[in-house]
Amino acid sequence: MLSQKTRYTIRAFQHLADHWGKGQVQLADIAEAQNIPPKFLTVILSEMAREGLLISQRGRDGGYQLALPPIDISYGDLVRLTRGSLALVPCASRNAHEHCKNCLPEKECRMRSLMLKVRDDTAAILDRITLADPIRMEPLFETEDAAQ
């Protein structure tokens, strides 16, 4: 599962991509439109500005905007910056590899081999889709229909 921080980051970046080329977007506008707590959003956007993905401007007319065109920011970039890895288990991480505790030796572990494939396929998808790509809305599941 994606962390709450990762989900908030993706939604904030989608909002900023929708406003690409229209100037600064105020934090309060992003927070309200995307239902993100403003204090948490401040931390996220500050981190992303330090990473070079956002431009921030202080003051009354300040706000945030993407530092790169939406086509140059992939969902894989955002997940890696906020989550650190796309792997579901530590031993399948390409960039933050760790041996799993209470597991078989890696050379004997079929689950590791499976999780490497899942990680690689997930990375290929998330790295291929950018903020400029349209995302088609999927129909709700039956349980979601009843809840709304």
Backbone as a ProteinNet text record, in pm:
[ID]
protein_1_A
[PRIMARY]
MLSQKTRYTIRAFQHLADHWGKGQVQLADIAEAQNIPPKFLTVILSEMAREGLLISQRGRDGGYQLALPPIDISYGDLVRLTRGSLALVPCASRNAHEHCKNCLPEKECRMRSLMLKVRDDTAAILDRITLADPIRMEPLFETEDAAQ
[TERTIARY]
83.1	0	87.7	40.4	109.9	81.8	181.1	162.9	70.1	15.4	-68.9	11.2	137.5	223.6	238.1	257.3	271.8	142	29.1	-99.6	-124.2	-94.1	-109.3	-16.1	106	202.5	152.8	105.9	55.5	-61.9	-156.1	-272.1	-231	-137	-89.5	-21.6	60.1	128.8	30.7	-71.2	-173.3	-241.8	-270.3	-333.5	-241.5	-114.1	-19.7	-1.6	-5.2	4.6	-116.4	-233.8	-355	-343.9	-260.4	-242.4	-109.9	-46.3	84	72.6	167.3	172.1	80.3	9.6	-84.2	-32.9	94.6	152.6	144	171.4	175.2	35.7	31.6	-92.3	-72.1	-164.2	-149.7	-173.7	-99.3	-109.4	-253.2	-321.3	-459.2	-550.7	-527.4	-609.2	-585.9	-458.9	-427.2	-489.1	-468.6	-518.4	-670	-740.3	-886.6	-934.2	-878	-922.2	-890.9	-781	-737.2	-762.3	-827.2	-860.7	-736	-635	-508.6	-490.6	-458	-434.4	-323.3	-349.5	-251.9	-113.7	-108.1	23	103.6	36.2	104	146.6	60.9	93	213.5	225.2	340.7	470.7	471.8	590.8	622.1	521.2	540.4	594.4	530.6	571.6	710.7	744.5	879.6	983.3	955.8	1047.1	1062.7	952.9	958.4	1029.5	1018.6	1092.7	1242.8	1280.4	1422.9	1474.9	1389.5	1428	1435.5	1389.2	1397.3	1278.2	1169.6	1051.4	950.9	965.2	872.4	949.9	883.3	931.5	834.1	888.5	802.2	833.9	730.3	745.3	669.9	737.9	675.6	600.7	519.1	449	302.5	237	91.9	52.9	131.2	101.1	181.7	237.6	322.8	243.1	317	255.7	356.5	306.6	389.9	356.8	458.8	437.7	542.3	513.5	608.8	735.2	849.8	977.9	1009.9	941.4	960.3	825.8	824	696.8	636.7	504.8	440.7	489.7	526.3	572.5	706	778.2	909.1	904.8	785.8	771.7	684.5	743.6	668.3	612.7	512.5	458.3	562.6	648.5	758.1	849.7	878.4	960.6	897.6	768.5	699.9	695	668.9	663.3	800.8	904.3	1039.6	1080.5	1045.1	1082.9	1009.6	889.4	811.3	812.8	829.9	825.8	964.6	1053.6	1189.4	1209.4	1106.1	1119.5	985	989	867	844.8	939.3	931.7	831.6	766.1	672	741	859.8	939.5	1082.8	1154	1286.4	1387	1380.2	1479.6	1457.4	1344.8	1316.7	1342	1392	1420.8	1550.3	1546.3	1666.4	1758.4	1699.5	1778.3	1796.1	1713.5	1722	1716.6	1792.6	1788.8	1826.6	1748.5	1778.1	1740	1811.2	1773.9	1649.8	1558.2	1437.4	1471.2	1408.2	1424.8	1333	1374.2	1293.2	1253.8	1348.7	1320.1	1428.3	1407.9	1506.4	1623.7	1736.1	1843.9	1790.7	1830.1	1774.2	1787.6	1897.6	1916	1817.8	1749.1	1651.4	1507.7	1488.9	1356	1279.5	1175.5	1093.3	1006.4	967.7	887.1	967.4	1097.4	1180.9	1181.2	1193.4	1192.6	1060.1	950.4	818	807.2	850	838.9	930.3	1043.1	1127.4	1053.1	982.3	903.8	792.8	722.5	616.4	675.8	789.8	855	895.4	954.9	1001.4	885	777.2	660.3	592	584.1	526.4	610.6	742.1	831.8	815.8	804.9	789.8	662.5	555.1	428.3	438.6	482.9	487.8	590	696.2	796.5	751.2	659.6	609.3	499.4	425.8	313.6	360.6	337.4	379.2	257.9	285	177.1	104.3	165.1	100.1	2.1	12.6	-73.7	-213.4	-315.3	-450.8	-474	-542.2	-575.2	-726.3	-760.4	-902.3	-962.9	-1075.7	-1143.9	-1205.8	-1187.4	-1240.8	-1373.1	-1465.1	-1591.5	-1566.5	-1654.5	-1643.9	-1677.8	-1622.8	-1661.3	-1797.3	-1869.2	-2003.7	-2004.3	-1906.1	-1903.7	-1882.9	-1811.6	-1791.2	-1919.5	-1998.2	-2125.7	-2217.5	-2224.5	-2315.3	-2269.8	-2139.8	-2087.2	-2106	-2128.2	-2136.8	-2276
-118.5	0	125.1	226.2	354.2	422.4	491.1	565.7	684.8	737.4	856.9	971.6	984.6	1090.6	1078.5	957.2	936.1	971.4	930.2	961.7	1112	1181	1327	1392.8	1343.6	1400.9	1387.2	1269.8	1247.8	1339.9	1351.3	1438.6	1584.6	1629.1	1767.7	1792.3	1697.4	1714	1707.6	1625.8	1624.6	1760.9	1818.4	1950.9	2055.6	2051.9	2147.7	2124.9	2000.4	1971.7	2027.8	2019.8	2075.9	2226.9	2291.1	2436.5	2476.7	2383	2409.2	2529.1	2620.7	2737.3	2850.2	2836.3	2938.9	3014.6	2995.7	3066.2	2987.1	3059.6	2998.4	2954.7	2842.8	2794.7	2799.5	2862.6	2877	2743.7	2724.5	2601.7	2576.9	2680.2	2664.5	2613.1	2655.8	2609.2	2461	2419.2	2277.4	2194.3	2238.9	2164.9	2146.4	2253.9	2245.2	2157.7	2178.7	2103.8	1955	1921.8	1782.1	1717	1789.7	1736.6	1685.3	1772.6	1740	1836.3	1786.9	1878.2	1978.5	2107.5	2209.9	2194.8	2159	2145.9	2030.8	1920.6	1806.3	1843.6	1915.1	1957	2050.9	2138.4	2228.5	2148.9	2045.3	1960.8	1891.5	1834	1761.7	1854.7	1969.2	2060	2117.9	2141	2188.3	2083.5	1957.5	1848.9	1839	1849.7	1837.7	1957.8	2075.3	2192.2	2169.5	2113.3	2083	1979.4	1890	1788.2	1845.8	1969.9	2035.7	2013.2	1955.7	1931.7	2046.2	2132.1	2244.9	2374.5	2482.7	2618.1	2678.2	2730.9	2795.3	2943.8	3020.2	3165	3210.4	3283.4	3331.7	3460.9	3494.7	3622.5	3607.9	3723.1	3727.7	3663.1	3686.2	3628.6	3501.7	3446.7	3328.7	3201	3094.1	2963.9	2866.4	2767.3	2661.2	2638.5	2594.1	2548.4	2442.1	2360.5	2256.9	2321.8	2265.4	2315.3	2256.2	2149.4	2082.2	2068.2	2056.1	2029.9	1897.4	1887	1763.8	1638.1	1650.9	1534.8	1480.9	1562.7	1522.3	1469.6	1456.3	1401.8	1277.3	1163.4	1038.3	1006.4	920.2	874.1	792.1	722.6	650	743.1	861.7	960.6	997.6	1024.2	1068.8	958.9	835.8	725.2	702.5	703.4	680.9	791.7	916.9	1027.6	1024.8	971.6	973.6	840	732.9	599.9	538.2	576	524.4	404.1	327	204.8	166.5	96.6	42.2	-103.4	-160.8	-301.6	-323.6	-439.3	-475.4	-542.9	-596.5	-659	-603.7	-594.3	-531.5	-597.8	-730	-800	-781	-722.7	-701.1	-557	-475.2	-336.6	-328.1	-257.1	-239.1	-131.5	-29.2	83.9	86.1	13.6	13.2	-130.7	-217.9	-360.6	-388.8	-475.8	-527.9	-675.1	-753.4	-893.7	-901.3	-988.2	-1006.1	-1085.7	-1049.9	-1124.7	-1245.9	-1351.9	-1473.7	-1528	-1532.7	-1580.9	-1678.8	-1736.7	-1825.8	-1745.2	-1811.1	-1740.9	-1692.2	-1572.6	-1511.8	-1599.6	-1671.2	-1755.4	-1871.7	-1901.9	-2011.2	-1961.1	-1832.4	-1777.2	-1746.1	-1824.3	-1800.4	-1676.6	-1644.6	-1524.2	-1400.2	-1397.7	-1284.5	-1270.3	-1382.8	-1378.5	-1324.2	-1367.3	-1317.5	-1168.1	-1125.1	-984.4	-895.2	-948.4	-872.1	-846.8	-947.9	-930.4	-827.5	-837.3	-740.6	-600.3	-585.7	-455.5	-400.7	-484.9	-438.7	-399.6	-477.4	-444.4	-317.6	-302.4	-180.9	-59.2	-72.8	37.4	75.7	-23.8	4.5	84.4	49.2	120.8	262.8	276.4	407.8	500.6	444.8	528.3	571.1	497.8	528.7	635.9	643.6	737.4	865.2	978.2	1107.2	1189.5	1301.1	1391.5	1451.4	1444.2	1497.4	1397.8	1271.8	1169.4	1174.7	1167.7	1164.7	1031.9	1038.8	919.5	898.2	787.4	755.4	710.9	768.2	731.8	593.4	509.1	374.4	372.7	284.4	275.8	228.2	270	231	83.3	20.3	-115.8	-109.1	-219.7	-221.2	-170.8	-209.6	-167.2	-16.5	43.5	188.9	260.8	203.5	265.3	278.4	174.6	173.5	273.3	295.4	385	532.2	561.9	702.6	752.3
0	0	0	-66.8	-64	69.4	120.6	244.8	219.5	328.4	317.3	258.3	298.8	246.9	95.5	45.9	-98.3	-170.5	-115.4	-179.1	-180.9	-71.9	-68.4	-170	-177.8	-272.6	-414.8	-450.3	-586.5	-615.8	-522.7	-546	-557.9	-475.2	-483.1	-617.7	-662.7	-790.9	-907.8	-898.5	-1003.5	-1011.1	-895.3	-891.5	-954.7	-919.6	-976.4	-1126.1	-1170.3	-1313.9	-1387.9	-1325.7	-1387.7	-1403.3	-1321.3	-1325.6	-1389.1	-1458.7	-1522.9	-1616.5	-1605.9	-1693.4	-1652.6	-1540.5	-1495.4	-1373.9	-1339.7	-1225.8	-1097	-987.8	-854.7	-810.4	-738.4	-677.1	-526.1	-457.4	-312.5	-242.4	-135.7	-57.9	-12.1	33.3	81.4	-29.5	-152.1	-264.9	-292	-286.7	-307.7	-195.8	-71.8	44	37.6	4	-1	-117.2	-234.5	-352.3	-341.5	-273.9	-267.6	-131.5	-41.6	90.7	163.8	172.4	238.1	354.9	474.9	587.7	554.2	569.1	528.6	592.9	720.6	786.7	725.1	696.3	633.9	491.7	421.5	285.1	283.7	383.2	392	398.5	480	494.3	362	300.2	173.9	65.6	47.6	-59.8	-33.9	92.5	124.8	86.4	118.5	81.8	-70.1	-141.5	-287.2	-351.1	-287.3	-336.2	-315.9	-201.9	-177.3	-276.4	-322.1	-421	-562.4	-579	-708.6	-800.1	-746.9	-830	-825	-725.4	-711	-697.6	-738.5	-714.1	-613.7	-505.4	-406.7	-401.6	-379.7	-369.8	-245.9	-160.6	-37.9	-62.8	34	27.5	-6	-9.9	-32.2	-164.4	-267.3	-398.6	-424.7	-319	-332.4	-350	-359.9	-377.1	-433.9	-502.2	-556.9	-703.3	-775.9	-912.3	-942.6	-1041.2	-1080.5	-1135	-1099.4	-1150.1	-1286.7	-1320.8	-1449.1	-1517.4	-1649.2	-1716.3	-1667	-1661.5	-1614.5	-1687.1	-1812.9	-1889	-1837.1	-1760	-1708.3	-1565.2	-1507.9	-1371.9	-1380.4	-1348.7	-1353	-1213.9	-1213.3	-1086.1	-1011	-1083.6	-1019.9	-942.5	-999.5	-929.3	-795.2	-796.2	-675.1	-569.7	-613.3	-517.1	-455.4	-536.2	-482.4	-385.8	-416.2	-328.7	-195	-192.2	-68.7	4.4	-67.8	-7	1.1	-88.5	-88.7	-177.3	-199.4	-277.1	-336.3	-446.1	-505.7	-465.5	-395.2	-357.9	-244.5	-247.4	-141.3	-23.4	-46.7	59	49	161.5	159.5	65.8	51.5	-29.9	-179.6	-218.8	-360.8	-403.8	-314.2	-348.6	-427.5	-538.2	-620.3	-562.5	-495.6	-446.3	-294.9	-221.6	-74.6	-23.6	-85.7	-54.4	90.7	152.4	285.4	285.8	363.9	379.2	466.8	430.6	511.1	636.9	746.3	870.5	865.5	928.7	938.6	802.5	711.6	576.2	533.9	419	359.3	305.9	282.3	211.2	75.8	34.6	-86	-210.2	-222.7	-341.8	-346.5	-234.6	-228.3	-220.2	-212.3	-184.1	-312.3	-338	-457.1	-440.3	-316.4	-295.5	-335.3	-305.5	-345.7	-497.5	-567.1	-714	-766.3	-706.2	-744.9	-716.9	-599.1	-560.6	-644.9	-691.7	-785.1	-915.5	-963.5	-1086.7	-1065.1	-953.5	-921.7	-913.9	-846.5	-833.9	-969.1	-1052.9	-1183.9	-1274.7	-1271.2	-1353.5	-1302.9	-1171.3	-1113.2	-1150.9	-1140.1	-1176	-1322.2	-1409.5	-1552.2	-1578.8	-1512.2	-1530.8	-1475	-1349.3	-1285.3	-1349.4	-1403.6	-1471.2	-1610.3	-1668.2	-1802.4	-1798.7	-1690	-1680.3	-1611	-1675.7	-1620.4	-1578.9	-1513.9	-1473.9	-1593.9	-1711.9	-1831.8	-1893.4	-1855.3	-1913.8	-1853.6	-1937	-1882.1	-1809.8	-1698	-1621.1	-1635.2	-1695.8	-1715.2	-1583.4	-1548.6	-1424.9	-1441.3	-1342.1	-1341.9	-1266.3	-1305.6	-1231.4	-1088.1	-997.9	-859.1	-842.5	-739.6	-705	-637.9	-635.9	-578.2	-435	-354.4	-213.8	-203.6	-299.8	-299.6	-336.2	-428.2	-467.2	-346.6	-266.1	-151.3	-45.1	-32.5	71.1	34.1	-91.9	-131.9	-149.9
[MASK]
++++++++++++++++++++++++++++++++++++++++++++++++++++++++++++++++++++++++++++++++++++++++++++++++++++++++++++++++++++++++++++++++++++++++++++++++++++

